[in-house]
Amino acid sequence: MVDTKNQYLKIKTEVDAAIADVLDSAAYIGGKFVQSFTQSLNNYIGTKHTITCANGTDALQIAMMALDLQPGDEVITPSFTYIATTEVVALLRLKPVFVEVDKDTFCIDVEAIKKAITPKTKAIVPVHLYGHAANMEAIMQIAHEHNLYVIEDNAQAIGCDYTFSNGTVKKTGSIGHIGCTSFYPSKNLGAFGDGGAIFTNDDVLAEKMKKIANHGQSVRYYHDVVGCNSRLDAIQAAVLDIKIKHLDSYIDARNNAASFYNAAFQNHPAIQIPQIASYSNHVFHQYTLILNGVNRDALNTQLAALKIPSMIYYPVPGHKQKMFASFGLSETDLPTTDWLTERVISLPMHTELETEQLEFITSNILNIINN
Ligand SMILES: *Cc1c(COP(=O)(O)O)cnc(C)c1O
């Protein structure tokens, strides 16, 4: 699905030198490499504050811890997402309220958010799934009307541009009260291990989240609040500080691969190619098709036999996961989410796809589907 090895080889000299610098400096925790990357990332995303941390799941957890929510408070989130988004809600003893996604963008459905709001609702967590933005302008409007926090899960969409109706363009992750992202190796800005970051324009939340990520302290050994231990390693920061310079060209490479796929599949009656809303561009963390009247799981198996990877993101939606059994979700009925879960398939998507590979993948898929 990804080719991090060949991506590395293209920048090996630069990256190896940066890692050697970290080793020479012996600044493994904090220090100038983390500072420098934090600054680069902050410039890229365009928020007032950027806080790096150990991974994207921690970023979401720290964000939610900073909101001072009470057990049982409700957090509205899509069910059609990676488990990390909703797991942290449950971990903090808050109640995940799963709502539908839009069938075309795979992102949280704005009307469904409105219907799910109760007096206990405290936050909305939109996910920019597969690299396409959720409808942030509408979401921020709802949040404003109901006095709710918005935490963007931007783990799959770093670099994505959201265009407001007045023409203003902002990076996803910089629009909500807090934005979170992940540097897991297969993400669009991937480290050589784990990493994550949090974005905000709010000075108070920024201070609080810095503290929480550092054992609740801002003065060493004086712990004001219950926190956790979540840091980005200096080695990962040094690697990321180089890779962020290439992020826009990585996004272009992903879009080129997507265009190839689109051209091959767009006229097929059984295949829906990824749709792009007027307010978003696409950074193609995943290239995900909807198959209609095709035996998706058989296709998945047949492709595997040809050594063509394909994945189902995700085979079980959140509201049907056993981990939430005690969260009173038995009434949750999400037909669109279930419909998508049965029909989506993601194809190899990364920066190193060659035309020959794309031809092999597309021709074999069309062969299997047409026979
Ligand atoms: C990857 C991912 C995360 C979690 O990031 P980690 O760094 O793996 O903890 C959260 N949300 C979404 C949507 C993701 O894809």
Short mmCIF file of C-alpha atoms and ligand atoms in Angstrom, two decimals:
data_model
loop_
_atom_site.label_atom_id
_atom_site.label_comp_id
_atom_site.label_asym_id
_atom_site.label_seq_id
_atom_site.Cartn_x
_atom_site.Cartn_y
_atom_site.Cartn_z
CA MET A 1 0.00 0.00 0.00
CA VAL A 2 2.94 2.32 0.69
CA ASP A 3 6.60 2.47 -0.34
CA THR A 4 8.43 4.30 2.40
CA LYS A 5 11.74 2.66 1.44
CA ASN A 6 12.00 4.23 -2.02
CA GLN A 7 10.78 7.56 -0.69
CA TYR A 8 13.61 7.45 1.86
CA LEU A 9 16.25 6.53 -0.75
CA LYS A 10 15.51 9.75 -2.67
CA ILE A 11 16.38 11.90 0.35
CA LYS A 12 18.79 9.48 2.02
CA THR A 13 21.84 11.75 2.03
CA GLU A 14 19.99 14.61 3.66
CA VAL A 15 18.14 12.42 6.15
CA ASP A 16 21.16 10.35 7.15
CA ALA A 17 23.13 13.54 7.81
CA ALA A 18 20.33 14.92 9.97
CA ILE A 19 20.15 11.73 12.03
CA ALA A 20 23.95 11.79 12.44
CA ASP A 21 23.61 15.39 13.69
CA VAL A 22 21.18 14.28 16.37
CA LEU A 23 23.51 11.49 17.46
CA ASP A 24 26.46 13.89 17.58
CA SER A 25 24.54 16.43 19.62
CA ALA A 26 23.17 13.77 21.99
CA ALA A 27 19.99 15.90 22.25
CA TYR A 28 17.58 13.00 22.10
CA ILE A 29 14.69 14.54 24.00
CA GLY A 30 13.52 18.08 23.30
CA GLY A 31 16.23 20.48 22.15
CA LYS A 32 16.95 22.21 18.88
CA PHE A 33 15.75 19.51 16.46
CA VAL A 34 12.31 19.35 18.03
CA GLN A 35 12.19 23.15 18.20
CA SER A 36 13.17 23.56 14.59
CA PHE A 37 10.60 21.07 13.30
CA THR A 38 7.88 22.53 15.52
CA GLN A 39 8.59 25.93 13.93
CA SER A 40 8.55 24.53 10.38
CA LEU A 41 5.29 22.72 11.06
CA ASN A 42 3.75 25.78 12.67
CA ASN A 43 4.65 27.86 9.60
CA TYR A 44 3.19 25.21 7.31
CA ILE A 45 -0.13 24.80 9.12
CA GLY A 46 -0.50 28.49 9.97
CA THR A 47 -1.80 28.34 13.55
CA LYS A 48 -0.45 30.38 16.44
CA HIS A 49 0.73 27.34 18.39
CA THR A 50 2.03 23.89 17.51
CA ILE A 51 2.78 21.28 20.15
CA THR A 52 4.52 18.10 19.10
CA CYS A 53 3.82 14.82 20.89
CA ALA A 54 4.41 11.09 20.69
CA ASN A 55 1.70 10.05 18.21
CA GLY A 56 -1.64 11.08 16.73
CA THR A 57 -3.69 9.17 19.29
CA ASP A 58 -1.97 11.05 22.11
CA ALA A 59 -2.61 14.30 20.25
CA LEU A 60 -6.35 13.58 20.31
CA GLN A 61 -6.24 12.50 23.93
CA ILE A 62 -4.32 15.57 25.07
CA ALA A 63 -6.70 17.82 23.12
CA MET A 64 -9.70 16.24 24.80
CA MET A 65 -8.07 16.35 28.25
CA ALA A 66 -7.56 20.10 27.82
CA LEU A 67 -11.30 20.75 27.47
CA ASP A 68 -12.07 19.84 31.12
CA LEU A 69 -14.98 17.62 30.17
CA GLN A 70 -16.88 15.56 32.74
CA PRO A 71 -17.50 11.81 32.56
CA GLY A 72 -20.60 11.20 30.47
CA ASP A 73 -20.24 14.39 28.42
CA GLU A 74 -20.98 13.68 24.79
CA VAL A 75 -18.59 13.96 21.88
CA ILE A 76 -20.02 13.76 18.38
CA THR A 77 -17.81 11.87 15.96
CA PRO A 78 -18.11 9.76 12.82
CA SER A 79 -18.25 5.98 13.17
CA PHE A 80 -16.59 5.63 9.78
CA THR A 81 -13.02 6.40 10.90
CA TYR A 82 -9.92 4.84 12.37
CA ILE A 83 -10.47 3.68 15.95
CA ALA A 84 -8.04 6.21 17.50
CA THR A 85 -10.52 9.05 16.93
CA THR A 86 -13.17 7.50 19.16
CA GLU A 87 -11.05 5.34 21.45
CA VAL A 88 -9.71 8.38 23.29
CA VAL A 89 -13.26 9.60 23.89
CA ALA A 90 -14.06 6.33 25.65
CA LEU A 91 -10.71 6.28 27.44
CA LEU A 92 -11.57 9.60 29.09
CA ARG A 93 -14.98 8.19 30.10
CA LEU A 94 -16.75 10.56 27.76
CA LYS A 95 -19.55 9.26 25.57
CA PRO A 96 -18.87 8.85 21.85
CA VAL A 97 -21.97 9.76 19.88
CA PHE A 98 -21.51 8.19 16.48
CA VAL A 99 -23.08 9.90 13.49
CA GLU A 100 -23.21 9.32 9.76
CA VAL A 101 -20.75 10.40 7.14
CA ASP A 102 -21.50 11.96 3.78
CA LYS A 103 -21.64 9.21 1.15
CA ASP A 104 -19.49 11.12 -1.33
CA THR A 105 -16.78 12.67 0.86
CA PHE A 106 -16.63 9.94 3.55
CA CYS A 107 -16.55 12.77 6.13
CA ILE A 108 -18.96 13.60 8.95
CA ASP A 109 -22.48 14.54 7.81
CA VAL A 110 -23.38 18.07 8.89
CA GLU A 111 -27.14 17.41 9.18
CA ALA A 112 -26.40 14.33 11.30
CA ILE A 113 -24.35 16.47 13.70
CA LYS A 114 -27.29 18.85 14.20
CA LYS A 115 -29.65 15.97 15.01
CA ALA A 116 -27.22 14.43 17.51
CA ILE A 117 -26.78 17.53 19.69
CA THR A 118 -28.16 17.23 23.24
CA PRO A 119 -27.61 19.34 26.41
CA LYS A 120 -24.68 16.99 27.21
CA THR A 121 -22.88 17.57 23.92
CA LYS A 122 -19.54 19.29 24.49
CA ALA A 123 -17.45 18.67 21.40
CA ILE A 124 -17.44 17.61 17.76
CA VAL A 125 -14.53 15.66 16.28
CA PRO A 126 -14.62 15.80 12.48
CA VAL A 127 -12.15 13.55 10.67
CA HIS A 128 -10.64 14.61 7.33
CA LEU A 129 -10.82 11.04 6.15
CA TYR A 130 -8.57 9.68 3.40
CA GLY A 131 -7.14 13.19 2.82
CA HIS A 132 -10.35 15.13 2.06
CA ALA A 133 -11.63 17.88 4.35
CA ALA A 134 -14.83 17.65 6.34
CA ASN A 135 -17.17 20.60 5.80
CA MET A 136 -15.47 22.80 8.40
CA GLU A 137 -17.32 26.05 7.71
CA ALA A 138 -20.70 24.43 8.43
CA ILE A 139 -19.26 22.52 11.41
CA MET A 140 -17.78 25.68 12.97
CA GLN A 141 -21.12 27.43 12.48
CA ILE A 142 -22.97 24.66 14.36
CA ALA A 143 -20.31 24.65 17.08
CA HIS A 144 -20.64 28.40 17.47
CA GLU A 145 -24.43 28.24 17.75
CA HIS A 146 -24.31 25.48 20.39
CA ASN A 147 -21.15 26.57 22.21
CA LEU A 148 -19.23 23.37 21.38
CA TYR A 149 -15.55 22.67 20.90
CA VAL A 150 -14.27 21.34 17.58
CA ILE A 151 -11.22 19.07 17.48
CA GLU A 152 -10.12 18.23 13.95
CA ASP A 153 -8.64 14.79 13.40
CA ASN A 154 -6.21 15.74 10.65
CA ALA A 155 -4.11 12.55 10.85
CA GLN A 156 -4.92 11.63 7.25
CA ALA A 157 -5.05 15.07 5.68
CA ILE A 158 -1.98 17.11 6.55
CA GLY A 159 -1.50 19.66 3.77
CA CYS A 160 -5.15 19.67 2.70
CA ASP A 161 -6.64 23.10 1.90
CA TYR A 162 -10.13 24.10 3.00
CA THR A 163 -11.77 26.99 1.11
CA PHE A 164 -14.39 29.07 2.94
CA SER A 165 -17.34 30.59 1.09
CA ASN A 166 -15.66 34.03 1.25
CA GLY A 167 -12.63 32.62 -0.56
CA THR A 168 -10.34 32.34 2.49
CA VAL A 169 -8.17 29.22 2.33
CA LYS A 170 -6.90 27.49 5.45
CA LYS A 171 -5.03 24.26 6.09
CA THR A 172 -7.11 21.52 7.69
CA GLY A 173 -6.06 21.21 11.32
CA SER A 174 -5.97 25.01 11.72
CA ILE A 175 -9.71 25.68 11.62
CA GLY A 176 -11.19 24.05 14.74
CA HIS A 177 -10.37 25.04 18.32
CA ILE A 178 -7.73 22.30 18.19
CA GLY A 179 -6.28 20.24 15.34
CA CYS A 180 -4.45 16.93 15.70
CA THR A 181 -2.19 15.02 13.37
CA SER A 182 -0.02 11.90 13.18
CA PHE A 183 3.41 11.22 11.74
CA TYR A 184 2.98 7.44 11.66
CA PRO A 185 5.28 6.21 8.86
CA SER A 186 2.51 5.60 6.32
CA LYS A 187 0.86 8.99 6.86
CA ASN A 188 1.39 11.73 4.26
CA LEU A 189 4.09 13.29 6.43
CA GLY A 190 5.55 10.13 7.91
CA ALA A 191 8.38 9.79 10.41
CA PHE A 192 10.64 6.75 10.80
CA GLY A 193 8.65 5.76 13.84
CA ASP A 194 5.83 7.40 15.77
CA GLY A 195 5.04 11.08 16.14
CA GLY A 196 2.15 13.50 16.42
CA ALA A 197 1.25 17.16 16.77
CA ILE A 198 -1.46 19.46 18.05
CA PHE A 199 -2.43 22.85 16.59
CA THR A 200 -4.36 25.73 18.11
CA ASN A 201 -4.78 29.49 17.92
CA ASP A 202 -5.92 29.61 21.56
CA ASP A 203 -3.18 30.73 23.99
CA VAL A 204 -4.86 29.22 27.04
CA LEU A 205 -5.49 25.84 25.41
CA ALA A 206 -1.93 25.81 24.06
CA GLU A 207 -0.42 26.30 27.53
CA LYS A 208 -2.72 23.68 28.98
CA MET A 209 -1.92 21.10 26.31
CA LYS A 210 1.84 21.72 26.64
CA LYS A 211 1.48 21.05 30.33
CA ILE A 212 -0.68 17.96 29.92
CA ALA A 213 1.80 16.44 27.44
CA ASN A 214 4.55 16.99 30.00
CA HIS A 215 3.22 15.28 33.16
CA GLY A 216 1.07 18.29 34.01
CA GLN A 217 4.09 20.47 34.75
CA SER A 218 5.48 23.70 33.36
CA VAL A 219 8.01 24.00 36.19
CA ARG A 220 9.90 20.77 36.69
CA TYR A 221 8.57 18.58 39.51
CA TYR A 222 5.61 20.89 40.16
CA HIS A 223 2.61 19.06 38.70
CA ASP A 224 -0.48 21.27 38.43
CA VAL A 225 -2.80 18.95 36.53
CA VAL A 226 -2.95 15.26 35.70
CA GLY A 227 -1.11 14.83 32.44
CA CYS A 228 0.76 12.21 30.50
CA ASN A 229 4.18 11.72 28.96
CA SER A 230 4.02 12.41 25.26
CA ARG A 231 7.05 13.67 23.35
CA LEU A 232 8.28 13.68 19.78
CA ASP A 233 11.80 12.15 19.63
CA ALA A 234 14.57 14.40 18.36
CA ILE A 235 15.50 11.83 15.69
CA GLN A 236 11.93 11.83 14.36
CA ALA A 237 11.85 15.63 14.48
CA ALA A 238 15.07 15.85 12.47
CA VAL A 239 13.70 13.47 9.84
CA LEU A 240 10.36 15.29 9.70
CA ASP A 241 12.05 18.68 9.39
CA ILE A 242 13.51 17.45 6.10
CA LYS A 243 10.41 15.65 4.90
CA ILE A 244 8.11 18.62 5.51
CA LYS A 245 10.02 20.49 2.79
CA HIS A 246 8.92 17.77 0.39
CA LEU A 247 5.33 17.49 1.62
CA ASP A 248 3.77 19.57 -1.16
CA SER A 249 5.60 17.58 -3.84
CA TYR A 250 4.52 14.36 -2.09
CA ILE A 251 0.93 15.58 -2.29
CA ASP A 252 1.41 16.30 -6.03
CA ALA A 253 2.76 12.78 -6.56
CA ARG A 254 -0.26 11.31 -4.77
CA ASN A 255 -2.58 13.43 -6.93
CA ASN A 256 -0.81 12.22 -10.09
CA ALA A 257 -1.37 8.60 -9.06
CA ALA A 258 -5.01 9.43 -8.23
CA SER A 259 -5.49 11.00 -11.68
CA PHE A 260 -4.22 7.82 -13.30
CA TYR A 261 -6.64 5.72 -11.26
CA ASN A 262 -9.49 8.15 -11.96
CA ALA A 263 -8.92 7.99 -15.71
CA ALA A 264 -9.04 4.20 -15.60
CA PHE A 265 -12.14 3.88 -13.42
CA GLN A 266 -14.28 6.98 -13.92
CA ASN A 267 -16.53 5.59 -16.65
CA HIS A 268 -17.11 2.20 -15.08
CA PRO A 269 -20.73 1.78 -13.98
CA ALA A 270 -19.80 -0.37 -10.94
CA ILE A 271 -17.08 1.95 -9.63
CA GLN A 272 -17.37 5.32 -7.92
CA ILE A 273 -14.09 7.21 -7.90
CA PRO A 274 -13.27 9.61 -5.01
CA GLN A 275 -15.42 12.74 -5.11
CA ILE A 276 -14.03 16.16 -4.21
CA ALA A 277 -16.27 18.80 -2.65
CA SER A 278 -16.02 22.44 -3.80
CA TYR A 279 -14.54 23.50 -0.43
CA SER A 280 -11.71 20.96 -0.35
CA ASN A 281 -8.81 19.70 -2.35
CA HIS A 282 -7.55 16.14 -1.86
CA VAL A 283 -4.20 15.00 -0.49
CA PHE A 284 -5.01 11.32 -1.12
CA HIS A 285 -3.81 9.68 2.03
CA GLN A 286 -5.94 6.87 0.65
CA TYR A 287 -7.37 6.31 -2.80
CA THR A 288 -10.71 4.70 -2.01
CA LEU A 289 -13.31 3.41 -4.43
CA ILE A 290 -16.95 2.53 -3.78
CA LEU A 291 -17.92 -0.68 -5.56
CA ASN A 292 -21.52 -1.29 -6.48
CA GLY A 293 -22.60 -4.78 -7.48
CA VAL A 294 -19.05 -6.11 -7.30
CA ASN A 295 -17.98 -8.86 -4.91
CA ARG A 296 -15.57 -6.62 -3.03
CA ASP A 297 -14.05 -9.25 -0.78
CA ALA A 298 -13.45 -11.63 -3.70
CA LEU A 299 -11.73 -8.78 -5.58
CA ASN A 300 -9.58 -8.13 -2.52
CA THR A 301 -8.53 -11.82 -2.44
CA GLN A 302 -7.91 -12.04 -6.18
CA LEU A 303 -5.75 -8.91 -6.10
CA ALA A 304 -3.75 -10.37 -3.22
CA ALA A 305 -3.05 -13.45 -5.36
CA LEU A 306 -1.58 -11.10 -7.99
CA LYS A 307 0.49 -9.41 -5.26
CA ILE A 308 -1.53 -6.21 -5.65
CA PRO A 309 -2.27 -4.87 -2.18
CA SER A 310 -5.74 -3.54 -1.43
CA MET A 311 -7.28 -2.71 1.93
CA ILE A 312 -10.67 -2.20 3.52
CA TYR A 313 -10.54 0.97 5.62
CA TYR A 314 -12.24 0.01 7.88
CA PRO A 315 -13.85 -3.43 8.08
CA VAL A 316 -15.85 -2.71 11.28
CA PRO A 317 -17.21 0.79 11.96
CA GLY A 318 -16.80 2.27 15.43
CA HIS A 319 -20.40 1.84 16.58
CA LYS A 320 -20.09 -1.94 16.01
CA GLN A 321 -16.78 -2.41 17.83
CA LYS A 322 -16.86 -4.57 20.95
CA MET A 323 -14.84 -2.00 22.89
CA PHE A 324 -17.90 0.26 22.99
CA ALA A 325 -20.29 -2.45 24.21
CA SER A 326 -20.76 -0.73 27.57
CA PHE A 327 -21.33 2.71 26.06
CA GLY A 328 -25.05 2.33 25.38
CA LEU A 329 -24.82 2.34 21.60
CA SER A 330 -27.27 -0.48 20.86
CA GLU A 331 -29.74 2.02 19.39
CA THR A 332 -27.13 3.53 17.10
CA ASP A 333 -28.20 2.85 13.53
CA LEU A 334 -25.97 4.14 10.76
CA PRO A 335 -27.11 2.75 7.41
CA THR A 336 -24.81 4.91 5.26
CA THR A 337 -21.80 3.92 7.35
CA ASP A 338 -22.76 0.25 7.07
CA TRP A 339 -23.38 0.63 3.33
CA LEU A 340 -19.94 2.18 2.80
CA THR A 341 -18.25 -0.37 5.05
CA GLU A 342 -19.45 -3.12 2.73
CA ARG A 343 -18.39 -1.38 -0.47
CA VAL A 344 -15.15 0.57 -0.01
CA ILE A 345 -11.76 -0.63 -1.17
CA SER A 346 -8.49 1.30 -1.02
CA LEU A 347 -5.74 0.85 -3.58
CA PRO A 348 -1.97 1.34 -3.25
CA MET A 349 -1.36 5.07 -2.77
CA HIS A 350 2.03 6.64 -2.15
CA THR A 351 4.61 8.96 -3.64
CA GLU A 352 6.61 6.34 -5.50
CA LEU A 353 3.99 4.73 -7.76
CA GLU A 354 5.33 4.23 -11.29
CA THR A 355 3.14 4.33 -14.41
CA GLU A 356 3.92 0.68 -15.02
CA GLN A 357 2.66 -0.26 -11.56
CA LEU A 358 -0.47 1.86 -11.97
CA GLU A 359 -1.15 0.19 -15.34
CA PHE A 360 -0.73 -3.25 -13.79
CA ILE A 361 -3.05 -2.41 -10.90
CA THR A 362 -5.80 -0.78 -12.95
CA SER A 363 -5.84 -3.32 -15.79
CA ASN A 364 -6.04 -6.23 -13.37
CA ILE A 365 -8.83 -4.62 -11.36
CA LEU A 366 -10.85 -3.91 -14.51
CA ASN A 367 -10.22 -7.47 -15.73
CA ILE A 368 -11.47 -9.00 -12.51
CA ILE A 369 -14.52 -6.75 -12.26
CA ASN A 370 -15.50 -7.21 -15.92
CA ASN A 371 -15.23 -11.00 -15.83
C1 LIG B 1 -3.41 7.35 12.11
C2 LIG B 1 -4.62 7.96 12.66
C3 LIG B 1 -4.71 8.36 14.00
C4 LIG B 1 -3.72 8.01 15.05
O1 LIG B 1 -2.42 8.29 14.80
P1 LIG B 1 -1.26 7.43 15.51
O2 LIG B 1 -0.06 8.28 15.28
O3 LIG B 1 -1.20 6.11 14.84
O4 LIG B 1 -1.58 7.31 16.96
C5 LIG B 1 -5.87 9.02 14.41
N1 LIG B 1 -6.87 9.25 13.56
C6 LIG B 1 -6.83 8.87 12.27
C7 LIG B 1 -8.00 9.17 11.38
C8 LIG B 1 -5.72 8.19 11.78
O5 LIG B 1 -5.70 7.80 10.50
#
